Amino acid sequence: MNESPTFFIIAGTVILILMSFSVILFVVFYQRKQLTIEIEQQKELQELENKMQRKLLENSLDVQELERRRIAKDLHDEVGAILSAAKMGFNELSKKIKGVQEYESSVSNTKSLIDESISLVRSISKDLVPRTLEGFGLISAIDEFISKIHKATHIQFEFNNKGLNENERFKPNVELALFRVLQELTNNTIKHAEANEIKIELAYADDSLIFNFIDNGKGFDFEQKMNDPKLGLGLRNIQSRLTVIDADLKIISNPVSGTQTKIIIKNPK
Amino acid sequence: MVDNIVSLALRYPVMSLATMMPLFLILMIRIKRIPLENDLKFVYWFCLFFFISDIPLWITTGLKINNQTYFYIRELINHLLIIGFYYFIIGLKRTKKIIVATEIILSILGLSSFLFFTEIPNQLTTIYKAVIIVLIFVHFNYIIKNLKIKQISDYPYFWISSGILIFSSGSILIFLFFTFTFELKPLFKIYSQFLDVLVILMFIFMGIGFLKAKKYYLNE
């Protein structure tokens, strides 16, 4: 009678201990599995959130571009037309008072002011909407942009494009983003870097567009600029624009050799 | 008396080790300066109680005094303490209430059985162990469902619960068939030593838990 319960106790105890170990192992593996699932879900959620944020950013940039276009059109069509009409009217008036010496200098001054205003309106309108970019592509737009800046600031530009035709075209959003980034970088160089040389390189290799912007001015601390909410607005704009087109941005800056900005855009066509 | 205790310790080294295990654990906690955060304090005090309350068992055995009553009361308190431990680590209000009720019922049951029956109701310990096993399952379920713990192997209470689970499940049948295990002389020694092995295992798991605690609370 005693043997039977002894066997039962020993066998039962062994089974129970084995079951305990199984439960412990099960908890470890199950928890790990659950955690992996949760991490994956969180990742998916994060990706979705990033996508949404990018879409929002894209929309806000689109709205910005549309607003620029509207302002440019209004300036060109409305203000430009009014100024042209004013110029015509003034020409008529100046014909009538021709020969009256006391008005001659005022007439000439006013005429040149009206001409200046007309050309300024045209220039602002052109700056707001890069027509060359839309019509002839990135390389022509960069060429036009740097010659204009060179005239205004006397900064020396060197522009090299490797493996690209003059009329090479990319996705419209890529072209626009890169052109706006170039404008922002040039603006930063003029305003803060005190540089006298800017080197721009554009290359296309392995389905990637590589854009390099190097100046010889005084550099800056990238991290500090990005973390300061009052500073780095331009840099943040650059980042936003590049996020939308899935581009990689790398900025190397130091006081001796200036700043180098490298942008890589995959599948730009 | 001392000679008797020493010869007993030498004759049963596993039993001596089982008695010393909580002391080793306490020393390790002190030497390694393991932070006794939150409910780990409770486990620490449990270890201390386990060690101190084991000393009278050695003395009475050395003096050849029947210590079955003391053993029963000690077992009762140990199990109630373990049940109480789950009151702190399971963060569910309903479960906490159930634990309090269970503690009260088991205390009344344990004391009344002891007072009103002529024989010591060792089989009652089985109920305590069953309750503990259920609570461990609730705790494991709580860990899995809450998922606050990133690496379960770094969670000290998981190791502590695992140790208690092995101890309780390994000894539940021995106490259920008390008349066949402890009351039969030749088998008593085997079962008693087996229980000591389970105690050692439990404290090893607790030790791992305490070692993990340092890393866990540093990362938290």
Short mmCIF file of C-alpha atoms in Angstrom, two decimals:
data_model
loop_
_atom_site.label_atom_id
_atom_site.label_comp_id
_atom_site.label_asym_id
_atom_site.label_seq_id
_atom_site.Cartn_x
_atom_site.Cartn_y
_atom_site.Cartn_z
CA MET A 1 0.00 0.00 0.00
CA ASN A 2 2.90 2.27 0.79
CA GLU A 3 4.71 1.69 -2.51
CA SER A 4 1.91 2.93 -4.69
CA PRO A 5 1.58 6.43 -3.16
CA THR A 6 5.36 6.74 -3.02
CA PHE A 7 5.57 6.17 -6.75
CA PHE A 8 2.65 8.49 -7.27
CA ILE A 9 4.24 11.20 -5.10
CA ILE A 10 7.63 10.95 -6.82
CA ALA A 11 6.21 10.81 -10.35
CA GLY A 12 3.71 13.56 -9.58
CA THR A 13 6.37 15.78 -8.04
CA VAL A 14 8.70 15.28 -11.01
CA ILE A 15 5.86 16.09 -13.40
CA LEU A 16 4.90 19.17 -11.41
CA ILE A 17 8.48 20.43 -11.32
CA LEU A 18 8.85 19.84 -15.06
CA MET A 19 5.57 21.65 -15.62
CA SER A 20 6.83 24.57 -13.51
CA PHE A 21 9.94 24.86 -15.65
CA SER A 22 7.78 24.64 -18.77
CA VAL A 23 5.55 27.41 -17.47
CA ILE A 24 8.60 29.57 -16.72
CA LEU A 25 10.01 28.98 -20.20
CA PHE A 26 6.62 29.58 -21.76
CA VAL A 27 6.31 32.92 -19.97
CA VAL A 28 9.78 33.96 -21.17
CA PHE A 29 9.10 33.04 -24.80
CA TYR A 30 5.53 34.28 -24.86
CA GLN A 31 6.45 37.62 -23.32
CA ARG A 32 9.30 37.99 -25.79
CA LYS A 33 6.95 37.19 -28.66
CA GLN A 34 4.34 39.63 -27.40
CA LEU A 35 6.99 42.29 -27.02
CA THR A 36 8.26 41.71 -30.55
CA ILE A 37 4.70 42.03 -31.85
CA GLU A 38 4.22 45.23 -29.89
CA ILE A 39 7.53 46.67 -31.09
CA GLU A 40 6.56 45.85 -34.68
CA GLN A 41 3.16 47.46 -34.17
CA GLN A 42 4.81 50.53 -32.69
CA LYS A 43 7.19 50.66 -35.63
CA GLU A 44 4.30 50.45 -38.07
CA LEU A 45 2.47 53.16 -36.16
CA GLN A 46 5.58 55.32 -36.19
CA GLU A 47 5.98 54.78 -39.91
CA LEU A 48 2.36 55.72 -40.44
CA GLU A 49 2.83 58.81 -38.32
CA ASN A 50 5.96 59.75 -40.27
CA LYS A 51 4.09 59.25 -43.54
CA MET A 52 1.27 61.44 -42.31
CA GLN A 53 3.66 64.10 -41.13
CA ARG A 54 5.43 64.02 -44.47
CA LYS A 55 2.14 64.34 -46.26
CA LEU A 56 1.23 67.31 -44.07
CA LEU A 57 4.60 68.88 -44.76
CA GLU A 58 4.17 68.23 -48.45
CA ASN A 59 0.75 69.86 -48.37
CA SER A 60 2.01 72.87 -46.47
CA LEU A 61 4.87 73.30 -48.96
CA ASP A 62 2.41 72.94 -51.84
CA VAL A 63 0.22 75.59 -50.28
CA GLN A 64 3.29 77.79 -49.86
CA GLU A 65 4.18 77.37 -53.53
CA LEU A 66 0.61 78.06 -54.59
CA GLU A 67 0.58 81.21 -52.48
CA ARG A 68 3.87 82.32 -54.01
CA ARG A 69 2.39 81.73 -57.46
CA ARG A 70 -0.70 83.76 -56.59
CA ILE A 71 1.35 86.64 -55.21
CA ALA A 72 3.66 86.53 -58.27
CA LYS A 73 0.66 86.55 -60.60
CA ASP A 74 -1.02 89.40 -58.71
CA LEU A 75 2.21 91.39 -58.72
CA HIS A 76 2.79 90.79 -62.41
CA ASP A 77 -0.77 91.16 -63.64
CA GLU A 78 -2.17 93.73 -61.24
CA VAL A 79 0.64 95.87 -59.86
CA GLY A 80 2.72 95.49 -63.03
CA ALA A 81 -0.23 96.49 -65.20
CA ILE A 82 -1.02 99.50 -63.01
CA LEU A 83 2.60 100.60 -63.08
CA SER A 84 2.72 100.19 -66.88
CA ALA A 85 -0.48 102.24 -67.18
CA ALA A 86 1.01 104.83 -64.84
CA LYS A 87 4.14 104.92 -66.98
CA MET A 88 2.09 105.43 -70.15
CA GLY A 89 0.05 108.15 -68.51
CA PHE A 90 3.15 109.79 -67.22
CA ASN A 91 4.75 109.64 -70.68
CA GLU A 92 1.72 111.45 -72.06
CA LEU A 93 1.97 114.02 -69.30
CA SER A 94 5.69 114.48 -69.82
CA LYS A 95 5.10 115.11 -73.53
CA LYS A 96 2.68 117.89 -72.63
CA ILE A 97 5.04 119.61 -70.23
CA LYS A 98 8.07 119.09 -72.42
CA GLY A 99 10.18 122.20 -72.59
CA VAL A 100 9.17 123.46 -69.15
CA GLN A 101 12.56 123.53 -67.54
CA GLU A 102 11.46 123.61 -63.90
CA TYR A 103 9.71 120.19 -64.31
CA GLU A 104 12.35 118.43 -66.36
CA SER A 105 14.41 117.01 -63.51
CA SER A 106 11.26 115.87 -61.62
CA VAL A 107 9.92 114.23 -64.77
CA SER A 108 13.17 112.39 -65.32
CA ASN A 109 13.34 111.26 -61.65
CA THR A 110 9.75 110.07 -61.60
CA LYS A 111 10.24 108.22 -64.89
CA SER A 112 13.26 106.37 -63.57
CA LEU A 113 11.36 105.59 -60.31
CA ILE A 114 8.47 104.11 -62.28
CA ASP A 115 10.91 102.07 -64.43
CA GLU A 116 12.66 100.84 -61.30
CA SER A 117 9.35 99.87 -59.73
CA ILE A 118 8.31 97.95 -62.86
CA SER A 119 11.59 96.06 -63.02
CA LEU A 120 11.43 95.38 -59.27
CA VAL A 121 7.92 93.98 -59.53
CA ARG A 122 9.05 91.76 -62.41
CA SER A 123 12.09 90.62 -60.49
CA ILE A 124 10.10 89.80 -57.32
CA SER A 125 7.50 88.02 -59.38
CA LYS A 126 10.21 86.00 -61.11
CA ASP A 127 11.87 85.16 -57.79
CA LEU A 128 8.63 83.92 -56.35
CA VAL A 129 8.01 81.50 -59.21
CA PRO A 130 11.12 80.05 -60.83
CA ARG A 131 9.87 80.04 -64.42
CA THR A 132 13.26 78.95 -65.78
CA LEU A 133 13.15 75.92 -63.51
CA GLU A 134 9.72 74.97 -64.77
CA GLY A 135 10.56 75.61 -68.39
CA PHE A 136 14.16 74.54 -68.77
CA GLY A 137 15.07 72.44 -65.76
CA LEU A 138 17.34 72.54 -62.76
CA ILE A 139 20.69 73.19 -64.44
CA SER A 140 19.44 76.24 -66.35
CA ALA A 141 17.71 77.53 -63.24
CA ILE A 142 20.88 77.16 -61.18
CA ASP A 143 22.89 78.88 -63.91
CA GLU A 144 20.47 81.77 -64.01
CA PHE A 145 20.28 81.99 -60.24
CA ILE A 146 24.04 82.07 -59.67
CA SER A 147 24.66 84.65 -62.37
CA LYS A 148 22.03 86.88 -60.76
CA ILE A 149 23.55 86.47 -57.29
CA HIS A 150 27.06 87.00 -58.67
CA LYS A 151 25.97 90.30 -60.17
CA ALA A 152 24.40 91.44 -56.94
CA THR A 153 27.06 90.25 -54.46
CA HIS A 154 30.26 89.59 -56.44
CA ILE A 155 30.57 86.17 -54.85
CA GLN A 156 32.51 83.82 -57.13
CA PHE A 157 30.52 80.76 -58.19
CA GLU A 158 31.78 77.50 -59.59
CA PHE A 159 29.11 75.20 -60.90
CA ASN A 160 29.92 71.70 -62.10
CA ASN A 161 27.46 69.13 -63.28
CA LYS A 162 28.71 65.64 -63.84
CA GLY A 163 26.90 63.16 -65.98
CA LEU A 164 24.03 65.53 -66.67
CA ASN A 165 22.74 67.18 -69.84
CA GLU A 166 21.88 70.86 -69.88
CA ASN A 167 18.21 69.94 -70.33
CA GLU A 168 18.15 66.98 -67.94
CA ARG A 169 14.82 66.84 -66.11
CA PHE A 170 13.88 65.37 -62.76
CA LYS A 171 10.63 64.99 -60.88
CA PRO A 172 9.05 68.48 -60.52
CA ASN A 173 8.98 68.24 -56.70
CA VAL A 174 12.67 67.24 -56.66
CA GLU A 175 13.66 70.12 -58.92
CA LEU A 176 11.66 72.63 -56.93
CA ALA A 177 12.89 71.36 -53.55
CA LEU A 178 16.52 71.40 -54.64
CA PHE A 179 16.19 74.85 -56.14
CA ARG A 180 14.58 76.23 -52.98
CA VAL A 181 17.31 74.58 -50.91
CA LEU A 182 19.93 76.24 -53.12
CA GLN A 183 18.21 79.60 -52.59
CA GLU A 184 18.16 79.02 -48.81
CA LEU A 185 21.80 77.90 -48.67
CA THR A 186 22.95 80.85 -50.77
CA ASN A 187 20.92 83.18 -48.60
CA ASN A 188 22.56 81.71 -45.47
CA THR A 189 26.03 82.06 -47.00
CA ILE A 190 25.43 85.70 -47.93
CA LYS A 191 23.85 86.59 -44.58
CA HIS A 192 26.08 84.72 -42.12
CA ALA A 193 29.15 83.08 -43.67
CA GLU A 194 30.99 86.08 -45.13
CA ALA A 195 32.14 83.81 -47.94
CA ASN A 196 33.54 84.95 -51.28
CA GLU A 197 33.43 81.63 -53.08
CA ILE A 198 30.66 79.11 -53.55
CA LYS A 199 31.13 75.81 -55.28
CA ILE A 200 28.09 73.90 -56.49
CA GLU A 201 28.27 70.36 -57.77
CA LEU A 202 25.46 68.35 -59.25
CA ALA A 203 26.03 64.74 -60.21
CA TYR A 204 23.88 61.82 -61.20
CA ALA A 205 25.07 58.32 -60.43
CA ASP A 206 23.45 55.00 -59.49
CA ASP A 207 19.94 56.40 -59.72
CA SER A 208 20.83 59.10 -57.25
CA LEU A 209 21.18 62.82 -57.64
CA ILE A 210 24.04 64.22 -55.57
CA PHE A 211 24.08 67.90 -54.80
CA ASN A 212 27.05 69.54 -53.12
CA PHE A 213 27.16 73.12 -51.90
CA ILE A 214 30.49 74.31 -50.53
CA ASP A 215 31.36 77.79 -49.32
CA ASN A 216 34.62 79.16 -47.96
CA GLY A 217 33.05 81.29 -45.26
CA LYS A 218 33.00 80.93 -41.48
CA GLY A 219 31.29 77.77 -40.42
CA PHE A 220 28.78 77.14 -37.67
CA ASP A 221 27.80 74.53 -35.11
CA PHE A 222 25.09 72.53 -36.84
CA GLU A 223 23.73 70.82 -33.71
CA GLN A 224 23.57 74.07 -31.76
CA LYS A 225 21.78 75.86 -34.60
CA MET A 226 19.25 73.07 -34.95
CA ASN A 227 18.55 72.90 -31.23
CA ASP A 228 18.09 76.64 -30.83
CA PRO A 229 14.44 77.44 -31.60
CA LYS A 230 15.28 81.07 -32.41
CA LEU A 231 18.02 80.12 -34.86
CA GLY A 232 18.21 77.63 -37.66
CA LEU A 233 14.86 78.44 -39.27
CA GLY A 234 16.48 78.28 -42.70
CA LEU A 235 18.10 74.97 -41.89
CA ARG A 236 14.81 73.60 -40.65
CA ASN A 237 13.16 74.70 -43.91
CA ILE A 238 15.87 72.86 -45.81
CA GLN A 239 15.28 69.76 -43.74
CA SER A 240 11.52 69.93 -44.24
CA ARG A 241 11.84 70.26 -47.98
CA LEU A 242 14.29 67.37 -48.15
CA THR A 243 12.16 65.17 -45.91
CA VAL A 244 9.30 65.46 -48.37
CA ILE A 245 11.44 64.18 -51.26
CA ASP A 246 13.13 61.49 -49.14
CA ALA A 247 16.59 62.99 -49.45
CA ASP A 248 19.59 62.55 -47.18
CA LEU A 249 21.23 65.69 -45.84
CA LYS A 250 24.72 65.99 -44.45
CA ILE A 251 26.23 69.25 -43.27
CA ILE A 252 29.90 69.51 -42.37
CA SER A 253 30.91 72.87 -41.04
CA ASN A 254 34.00 74.32 -39.42
CA PRO A 255 35.42 77.82 -39.07
CA VAL A 256 38.50 77.10 -41.20
CA SER A 257 37.19 75.44 -44.32
CA GLY A 258 33.63 76.76 -44.35
CA THR A 259 30.51 74.71 -44.82
CA GLN A 260 29.81 71.75 -47.02
CA THR A 261 26.25 70.63 -47.57
CA LYS A 262 25.70 67.32 -49.29
CA ILE A 263 22.30 66.14 -50.41
CA ILE A 264 21.57 62.75 -51.91
CA ILE A 265 18.23 62.12 -53.57
CA LYS A 266 17.40 58.59 -54.58
CA ASN A 267 15.35 57.97 -57.71
CA PRO A 268 14.98 61.63 -58.64
CA LYS A 269 13.58 60.89 -62.12
CA MET B 1 23.33 20.61 22.35
CA VAL B 2 25.91 22.37 20.17
CA ASP B 3 27.61 19.04 19.46
CA ASN B 4 24.31 17.57 18.43
CA ILE B 5 23.60 20.49 16.12
CA VAL B 6 27.08 20.30 14.58
CA SER B 7 26.87 16.57 14.01
CA LEU B 8 23.38 17.06 12.54
CA ALA B 9 24.70 19.74 10.21
CA LEU B 10 27.53 17.49 9.11
CA ARG B 11 25.25 14.53 8.62
CA TYR B 12 22.78 16.56 6.57
CA PRO B 13 24.78 19.11 4.55
CA VAL B 14 21.85 19.81 2.20
CA MET B 15 19.70 20.76 5.16
CA SER B 16 22.49 23.00 6.50
CA LEU B 17 22.84 24.64 3.10
CA ALA B 18 19.09 25.18 2.90
CA THR B 19 19.20 26.95 6.26
CA MET B 20 22.18 29.07 5.23
CA MET B 21 20.84 30.03 1.79
CA PRO B 22 18.73 33.02 2.97
CA LEU B 23 21.73 34.22 5.01
CA PHE B 24 23.95 33.99 1.93
CA LEU B 25 21.34 35.94 0.02
CA ILE B 26 21.20 38.67 2.68
CA LEU B 27 25.01 38.90 2.69
CA MET B 28 25.08 39.10 -1.10
CA ILE B 29 22.51 41.93 -1.05
CA ARG B 30 24.61 43.81 1.52
CA ILE B 31 27.99 43.19 -0.15
CA LYS B 32 26.80 43.94 -3.67
CA ARG B 33 24.80 46.90 -2.39
CA ILE B 34 21.74 45.85 -4.30
CA PRO B 35 19.07 48.56 -4.15
CA LEU B 36 16.07 47.32 -2.18
CA GLU B 37 13.58 49.18 -4.30
CA ASN B 38 9.84 48.86 -3.73
CA ASP B 39 8.73 45.34 -2.86
CA LEU B 40 12.20 43.81 -2.87
CA LYS B 41 12.38 45.01 0.72
CA PHE B 42 9.57 42.61 1.48
CA VAL B 43 11.51 39.70 -0.05
CA TYR B 44 14.58 40.76 1.91
CA TRP B 45 12.65 40.66 5.18
CA PHE B 46 11.14 37.33 4.17
CA CYS B 47 14.66 35.91 3.71
CA LEU B 48 15.64 37.23 7.13
CA PHE B 49 12.54 35.72 8.74
CA PHE B 50 13.13 32.41 6.95
CA PHE B 51 16.67 32.23 8.30
CA ILE B 52 15.93 33.36 11.85
CA SER B 53 12.84 31.16 12.17
CA ASP B 54 14.87 28.14 11.06
CA ILE B 55 17.30 28.45 13.99
CA PRO B 56 14.81 27.22 16.64
CA LEU B 57 14.22 24.13 14.47
CA TRP B 58 17.93 23.32 14.68
CA ILE B 59 18.05 23.97 18.42
CA THR B 60 14.99 21.85 19.17
CA THR B 61 16.30 19.07 16.96
CA GLY B 62 19.64 19.34 18.77
CA LEU B 63 17.82 19.08 22.08
CA LYS B 64 15.68 16.27 20.68
CA ILE B 65 12.47 18.18 21.38
CA ASN B 66 9.44 17.57 19.21
CA ASN B 67 9.19 20.63 17.00
CA GLN B 68 6.32 19.60 14.74
CA THR B 69 4.04 22.34 16.10
CA TYR B 70 6.68 24.99 15.61
CA PHE B 71 7.41 23.64 12.11
CA TYR B 72 3.71 23.90 11.24
CA ILE B 73 3.38 27.47 12.54
CA ARG B 74 6.55 28.48 10.71
CA GLU B 75 5.31 26.94 7.47
CA LEU B 76 1.99 28.72 7.94
CA ILE B 77 3.67 32.11 8.42
CA ASN B 78 6.10 31.54 5.53
CA HIS B 79 3.27 30.76 3.17
CA LEU B 80 1.16 33.67 4.38
CA LEU B 81 4.15 35.94 3.82
CA ILE B 82 4.59 34.65 0.28
CA ILE B 83 0.89 35.19 -0.43
CA GLY B 84 1.22 38.67 1.06
CA PHE B 85 4.14 39.36 -1.25
CA TYR B 86 1.80 39.03 -4.25
CA TYR B 87 -0.46 41.65 -2.72
CA PHE B 88 2.32 44.15 -3.39
CA ILE B 89 3.58 43.05 -6.78
CA ILE B 90 0.29 42.42 -8.59
CA GLY B 91 -1.04 45.85 -9.40
CA LEU B 92 -4.66 44.84 -9.86
CA LYS B 93 -7.13 46.20 -7.32
CA ARG B 94 -9.50 43.24 -7.55
CA THR B 95 -6.69 40.72 -7.12
CA LYS B 96 -5.39 42.68 -4.13
CA LYS B 97 -8.80 42.44 -2.49
CA ILE B 98 -8.95 38.70 -3.21
CA ILE B 99 -5.46 38.26 -1.72
CA VAL B 100 -6.45 40.06 1.48
CA ALA B 101 -9.58 37.90 1.79
CA THR B 102 -7.56 34.75 1.09
CA GLU B 103 -4.97 35.73 3.70
CA ILE B 104 -7.70 36.20 6.31
CA ILE B 105 -9.46 32.93 5.42
CA LEU B 106 -6.22 30.94 5.37
CA SER B 107 -5.05 32.43 8.68
CA ILE B 108 -8.34 31.53 10.35
CA LEU B 109 -8.32 28.08 8.75
CA GLY B 110 -4.71 27.44 9.73
CA LEU B 111 -5.08 28.56 13.33
CA SER B 112 -8.47 26.96 13.96
CA SER B 113 -7.34 23.62 12.52
CA PHE B 114 -4.30 23.81 14.71
CA LEU B 115 -6.31 24.71 17.80
CA PHE B 116 -9.26 22.38 17.36
CA PHE B 117 -7.61 19.25 16.00
CA THR B 118 -5.44 16.98 18.06
CA GLU B 119 -3.18 16.17 15.12
CA ILE B 120 -1.19 18.85 13.37
CA PRO B 121 -2.98 19.53 10.07
CA ASN B 122 0.09 19.50 7.82
CA GLN B 123 -2.02 18.66 4.79
CA LEU B 124 -3.45 22.18 5.05
CA THR B 125 -0.12 23.45 3.75
CA THR B 126 -1.17 22.00 0.40
CA ILE B 127 -3.96 24.56 0.20
CA TYR B 128 -1.47 27.34 0.91
CA LYS B 129 0.83 26.06 -1.80
CA ALA B 130 -2.06 25.76 -4.27
CA VAL B 131 -3.06 29.36 -3.54
CA ILE B 132 0.55 30.45 -4.10
CA ILE B 133 0.72 28.60 -7.44
CA VAL B 134 -2.50 30.29 -8.55
CA LEU B 135 -1.11 33.68 -7.53
CA ILE B 136 2.11 33.00 -9.48
CA PHE B 137 0.02 32.25 -12.56
CA VAL B 138 -1.88 35.51 -12.01
CA HIS B 139 1.46 37.30 -11.66
CA PHE B 140 2.85 35.78 -14.87
CA ASN B 141 -0.35 36.69 -16.66
CA TYR B 142 -0.05 40.22 -15.29
CA ILE B 143 3.53 40.48 -16.58
CA ILE B 144 2.55 39.27 -20.06
CA LYS B 145 -0.54 41.45 -20.35
CA ASN B 146 1.03 44.64 -19.06
CA LEU B 147 4.19 44.39 -21.14
CA LYS B 148 5.84 47.15 -19.16
CA ILE B 149 8.87 44.94 -18.78
CA LYS B 150 11.06 44.91 -21.85
CA GLN B 151 13.32 42.01 -20.95
CA ILE B 152 11.60 39.56 -18.67
CA SER B 153 14.89 37.89 -17.71
CA ASP B 154 15.97 41.24 -16.23
CA TYR B 155 12.81 41.57 -14.14
CA PRO B 156 13.66 40.56 -10.52
CA TYR B 157 10.13 39.52 -9.56
CA PHE B 158 9.97 37.06 -12.45
CA TRP B 159 12.92 35.17 -10.97
CA ILE B 160 11.51 35.37 -7.47
CA SER B 161 8.15 34.05 -8.66
CA SER B 162 9.87 31.30 -10.64
CA GLY B 163 11.75 30.19 -7.52
CA ILE B 164 8.59 30.17 -5.45
CA LEU B 165 6.76 28.25 -8.21
CA ILE B 166 9.38 25.51 -8.30
CA PHE B 167 9.40 25.31 -4.49
CA SER B 168 5.62 25.20 -4.20
CA SER B 169 4.89 22.82 -7.07
CA GLY B 170 7.72 20.52 -6.02
CA SER B 171 6.50 20.24 -2.46
CA ILE B 172 2.73 20.30 -2.88
CA LEU B 173 2.34 16.51 -3.21
CA ILE B 174 4.77 15.85 -0.37
CA PHE B 175 2.56 17.84 1.98
CA LEU B 176 -0.66 16.45 0.52
CA PHE B 177 0.50 12.91 1.31
CA PHE B 178 2.07 13.90 4.59
CA THR B 179 1.25 10.58 6.23
CA PHE B 180 3.22 8.74 3.54
CA THR B 181 6.14 11.11 3.38
CA PHE B 182 7.01 12.67 6.72
CA GLU B 183 5.44 10.19 9.04
CA LEU B 184 7.29 7.15 7.66
CA LYS B 185 10.83 7.12 9.03
CA PRO B 186 12.79 5.76 6.02
CA LEU B 187 11.08 8.09 3.58
CA PHE B 188 11.13 11.11 5.86
CA LYS B 189 14.84 11.76 5.31
CA ILE B 190 14.56 11.53 1.54
CA TYR B 191 11.55 13.83 1.34
CA SER B 192 12.97 16.19 3.91
CA GLN B 193 16.22 16.49 1.94
CA PHE B 194 14.28 16.89 -1.27
CA LEU B 195 12.39 19.78 0.34
CA ASP B 196 15.74 21.29 1.31
CA VAL B 197 16.88 21.05 -2.30
CA LEU B 198 13.71 22.90 -3.32
CA VAL B 199 14.43 25.59 -0.70
CA ILE B 200 17.98 25.95 -2.06
CA LEU B 201 16.60 26.23 -5.59
CA MET B 202 14.08 28.85 -4.48
CA PHE B 203 16.77 30.99 -2.89
CA ILE B 204 19.06 30.58 -5.91
CA PHE B 205 16.25 31.95 -8.10
CA MET B 206 15.65 34.74 -5.59
CA GLY B 207 19.38 35.49 -5.67
CA ILE B 208 19.29 35.80 -9.45
CA GLY B 209 16.30 38.08 -9.02
CA PHE B 210 18.22 40.33 -6.63
CA LEU B 211 21.25 40.36 -8.94
CA LYS B 212 18.99 41.40 -11.81
CA ALA B 213 17.42 44.10 -9.64
CA LYS B 214 20.49 46.33 -9.83
CA LYS B 215 20.49 46.34 -13.64
CA TYR B 216 16.71 46.59 -13.79
CA TYR B 217 16.40 49.63 -11.55
CA LEU B 218 19.35 51.32 -13.23
CA ASN B 219 17.67 50.97 -16.63
CA GLU B 220 14.22 51.98 -15.40
#
